[in-house]
Coordinates of C-alpha atoms in Angstrom, one line a residue:
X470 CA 216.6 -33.3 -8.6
X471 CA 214.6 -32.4 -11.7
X472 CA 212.3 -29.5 -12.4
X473 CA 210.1 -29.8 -15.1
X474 CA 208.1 -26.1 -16.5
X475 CA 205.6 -26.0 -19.4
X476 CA 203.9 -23.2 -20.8
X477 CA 202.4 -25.4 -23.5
X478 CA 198.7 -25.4 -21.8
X479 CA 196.8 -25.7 -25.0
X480 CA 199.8 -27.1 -27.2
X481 CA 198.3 -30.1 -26.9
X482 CA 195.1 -32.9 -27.3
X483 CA 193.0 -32.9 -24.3
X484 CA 191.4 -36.2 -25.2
X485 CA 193.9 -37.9 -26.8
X486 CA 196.4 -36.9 -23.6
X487 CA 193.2 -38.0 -20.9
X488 CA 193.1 -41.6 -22.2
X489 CA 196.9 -42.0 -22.0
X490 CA 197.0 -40.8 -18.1
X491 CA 196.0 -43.0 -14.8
X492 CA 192.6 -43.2 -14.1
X493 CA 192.8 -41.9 -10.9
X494 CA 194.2 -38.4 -12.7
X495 CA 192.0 -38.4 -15.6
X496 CA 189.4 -37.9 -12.9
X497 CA 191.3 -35.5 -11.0
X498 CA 191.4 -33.7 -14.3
X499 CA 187.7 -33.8 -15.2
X500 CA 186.8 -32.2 -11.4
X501 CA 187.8 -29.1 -13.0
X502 CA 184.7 -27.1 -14.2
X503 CA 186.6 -25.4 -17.0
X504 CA 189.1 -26.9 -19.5
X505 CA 192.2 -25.2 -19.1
X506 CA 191.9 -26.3 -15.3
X507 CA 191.4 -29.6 -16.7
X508 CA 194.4 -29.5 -19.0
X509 CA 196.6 -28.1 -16.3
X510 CA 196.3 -31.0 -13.9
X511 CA 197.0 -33.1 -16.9
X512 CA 199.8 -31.6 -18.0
X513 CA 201.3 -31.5 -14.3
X514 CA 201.1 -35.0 -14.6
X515 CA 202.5 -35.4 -18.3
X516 CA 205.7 -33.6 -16.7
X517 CA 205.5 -35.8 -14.1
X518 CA 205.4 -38.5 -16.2
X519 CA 208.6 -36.9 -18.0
X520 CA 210.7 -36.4 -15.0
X521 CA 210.5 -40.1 -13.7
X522 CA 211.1 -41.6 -17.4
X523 CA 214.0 -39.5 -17.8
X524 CA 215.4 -39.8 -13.8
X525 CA 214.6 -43.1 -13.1
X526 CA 213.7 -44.6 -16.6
X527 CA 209.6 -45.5 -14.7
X528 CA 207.8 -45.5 -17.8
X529 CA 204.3 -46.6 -15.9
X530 CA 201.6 -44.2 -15.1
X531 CA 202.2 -43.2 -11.4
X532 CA 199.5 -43.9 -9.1
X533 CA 199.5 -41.8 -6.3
X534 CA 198.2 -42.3 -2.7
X535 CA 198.0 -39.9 -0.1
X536 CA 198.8 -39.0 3.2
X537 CA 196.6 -37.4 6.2
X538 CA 197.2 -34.2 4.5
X539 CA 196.3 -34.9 1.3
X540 CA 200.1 -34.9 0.0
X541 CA 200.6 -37.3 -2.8
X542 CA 203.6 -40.1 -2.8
X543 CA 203.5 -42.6 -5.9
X544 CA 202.5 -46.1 -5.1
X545 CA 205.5 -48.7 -5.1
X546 CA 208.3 -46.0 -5.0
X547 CA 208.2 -44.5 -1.9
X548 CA 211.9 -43.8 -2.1
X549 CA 211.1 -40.7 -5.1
X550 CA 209.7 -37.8 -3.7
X551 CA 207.4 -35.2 -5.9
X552 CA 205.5 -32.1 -6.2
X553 CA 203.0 -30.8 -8.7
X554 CA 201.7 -27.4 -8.9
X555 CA 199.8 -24.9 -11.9
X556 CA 199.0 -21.5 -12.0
X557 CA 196.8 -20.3 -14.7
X558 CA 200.4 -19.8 -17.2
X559 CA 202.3 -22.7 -16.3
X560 CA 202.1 -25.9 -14.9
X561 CA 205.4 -27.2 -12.6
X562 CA 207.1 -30.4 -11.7
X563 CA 209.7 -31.7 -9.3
X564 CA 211.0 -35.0 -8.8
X565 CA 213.7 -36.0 -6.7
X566 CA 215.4 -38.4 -4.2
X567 CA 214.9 -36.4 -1.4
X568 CA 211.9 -34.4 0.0
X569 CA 210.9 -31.5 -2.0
X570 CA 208.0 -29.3 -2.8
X571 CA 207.6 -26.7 -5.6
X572 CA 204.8 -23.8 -5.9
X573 CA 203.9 -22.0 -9.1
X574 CA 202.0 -18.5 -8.7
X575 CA 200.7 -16.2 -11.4
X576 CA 201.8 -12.4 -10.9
X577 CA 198.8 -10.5 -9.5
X578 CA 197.5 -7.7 -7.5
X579 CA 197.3 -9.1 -3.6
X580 CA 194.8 -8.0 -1.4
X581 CA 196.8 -6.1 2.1
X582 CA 194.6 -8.2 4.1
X583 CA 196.5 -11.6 2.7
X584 CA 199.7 -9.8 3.2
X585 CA 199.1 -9.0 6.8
X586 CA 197.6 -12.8 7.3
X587 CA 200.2 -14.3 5.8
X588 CA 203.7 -12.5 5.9
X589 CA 205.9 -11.7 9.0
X590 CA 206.7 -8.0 10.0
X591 CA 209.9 -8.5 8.1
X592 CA 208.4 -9.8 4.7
X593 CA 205.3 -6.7 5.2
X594 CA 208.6 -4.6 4.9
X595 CA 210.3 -6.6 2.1
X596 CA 207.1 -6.4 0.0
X597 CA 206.6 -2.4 0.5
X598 CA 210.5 -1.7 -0.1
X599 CA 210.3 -3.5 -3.5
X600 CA 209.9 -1.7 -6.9
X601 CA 207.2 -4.2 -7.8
X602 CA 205.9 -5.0 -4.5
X603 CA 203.1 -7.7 -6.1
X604 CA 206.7 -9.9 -7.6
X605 CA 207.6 -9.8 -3.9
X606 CA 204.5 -11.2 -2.4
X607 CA 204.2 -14.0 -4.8
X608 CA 208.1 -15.2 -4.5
X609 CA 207.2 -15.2 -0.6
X610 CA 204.3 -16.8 -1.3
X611 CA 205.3 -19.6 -3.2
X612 CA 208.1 -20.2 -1.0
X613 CA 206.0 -20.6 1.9
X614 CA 203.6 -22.5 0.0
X615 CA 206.6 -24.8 -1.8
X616 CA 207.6 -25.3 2.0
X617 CA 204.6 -26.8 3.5
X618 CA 204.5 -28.9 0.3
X619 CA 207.6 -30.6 1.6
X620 CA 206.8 -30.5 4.6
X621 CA 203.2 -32.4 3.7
X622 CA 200.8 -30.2 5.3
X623 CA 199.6 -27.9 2.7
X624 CA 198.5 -24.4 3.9
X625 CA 198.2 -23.9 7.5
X626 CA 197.9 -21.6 10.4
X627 CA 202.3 -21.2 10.1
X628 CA 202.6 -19.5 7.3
X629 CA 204.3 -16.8 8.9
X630 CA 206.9 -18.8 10.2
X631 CA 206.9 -21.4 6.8
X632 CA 210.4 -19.6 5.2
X633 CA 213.1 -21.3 7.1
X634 CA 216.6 -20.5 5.6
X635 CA 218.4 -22.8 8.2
X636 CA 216.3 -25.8 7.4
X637 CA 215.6 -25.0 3.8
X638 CA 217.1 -24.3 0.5
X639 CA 214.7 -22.1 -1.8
X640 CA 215.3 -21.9 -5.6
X641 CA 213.0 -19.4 -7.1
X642 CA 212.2 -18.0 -10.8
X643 CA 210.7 -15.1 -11.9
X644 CA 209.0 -15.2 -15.6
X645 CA 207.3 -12.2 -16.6
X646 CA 203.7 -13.7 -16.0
X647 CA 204.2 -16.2 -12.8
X648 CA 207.1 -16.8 -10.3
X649 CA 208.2 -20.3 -9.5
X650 CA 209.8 -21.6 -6.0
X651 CA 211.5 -25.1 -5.2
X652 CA 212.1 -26.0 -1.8
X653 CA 214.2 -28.8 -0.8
X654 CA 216.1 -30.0 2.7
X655 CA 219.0 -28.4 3.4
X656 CA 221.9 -30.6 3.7
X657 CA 222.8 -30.7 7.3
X658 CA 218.6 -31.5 7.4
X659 CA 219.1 -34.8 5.5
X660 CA 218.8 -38.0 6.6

């Protein structure tokens, strides 16, 4: 497995980097309203790009197509397995043989309405015991989220019951600005 980070949002040429993606991303990219939306999706796909040169020496623009949730596999390989995600700091990349998902999530102020929508009595208390108790909704949060990546179904009606220690492994990183979470199958889940 590979995970890819970049902080380098505006470290690079917007048009020059557009012409030398897929199509099919360049207008994913140009969807977004402002530019630094624009040259997060592009450089999601740059370390996307990265990680499958370096892992499996693919040195072709992906193409992606999409499942009935919207989850994106990459045309002709369907043995790699992916996961893109940006927050307004970072953009985030995971590539690997195996199902995985990854969620990257700026450090914010929640709203208690979210937390009670979204977390299980347990995580309400995790959150309210912590010393920075916004840190502790967005590592739950992206683990959640990096779970129904893998799983393929995006955000849904679960996401109280998303964390699953038993059928998950989480890895997740806290910067000072965003926290990042990888999700992949635990081993006795493999097949």
């Amino acid at each position: 497995m590979r995970v890819l980070i970049s902080e380098e949002i505006w470290d690079f040429d917007l048009g020059a980097a557009l012409r030398e993606i897929s199509e099919q991303r360049r207008e994913q990219a140009l969807k977004f309203k402002f530019e630094q939306g624009q040259r997060l999706c592009v450089l999601a796909y740059q370390l996307l790009k990265q990680g499958l040169r370096e892992e499996y020496g693919i040195t072709e623009n992906p193409v992606f197509e999409y499942n009935e949730h919207d989850k994106p596999s990459i045309v002709g390989h369907p043995e790699i397995h992916f996961n893109l995600s940006h927050c307004k700091e970072a953009a985030a990349c995971v590539v690997s043989d195996q199902p995985v998902g990854i969620d990257v999530e700026s450090i914010r102020e929640y709203k208690e309405p979210l937390v009670h929508y979204a977390m299980n009595d347990e995580e309400v208390r995790q959150i309210e015991a912590s010393d920075n108790p916004a840190a502790a909704f967005i590592r739950l949060w992206t683990m959640k989220e990096a779970t129904l990546k893998l799983i393929g179904t995006g955000i849904s009606d679960d996401l109280k019951t998303a964390i699953d220690h038993e059928r998950f492994l989480y890895t997740t990183v806290e910067h000072e600005k965003y926290i990042y979470t990888v999700c992949s199958l635990a081993t006795d889940y493999r097949t």
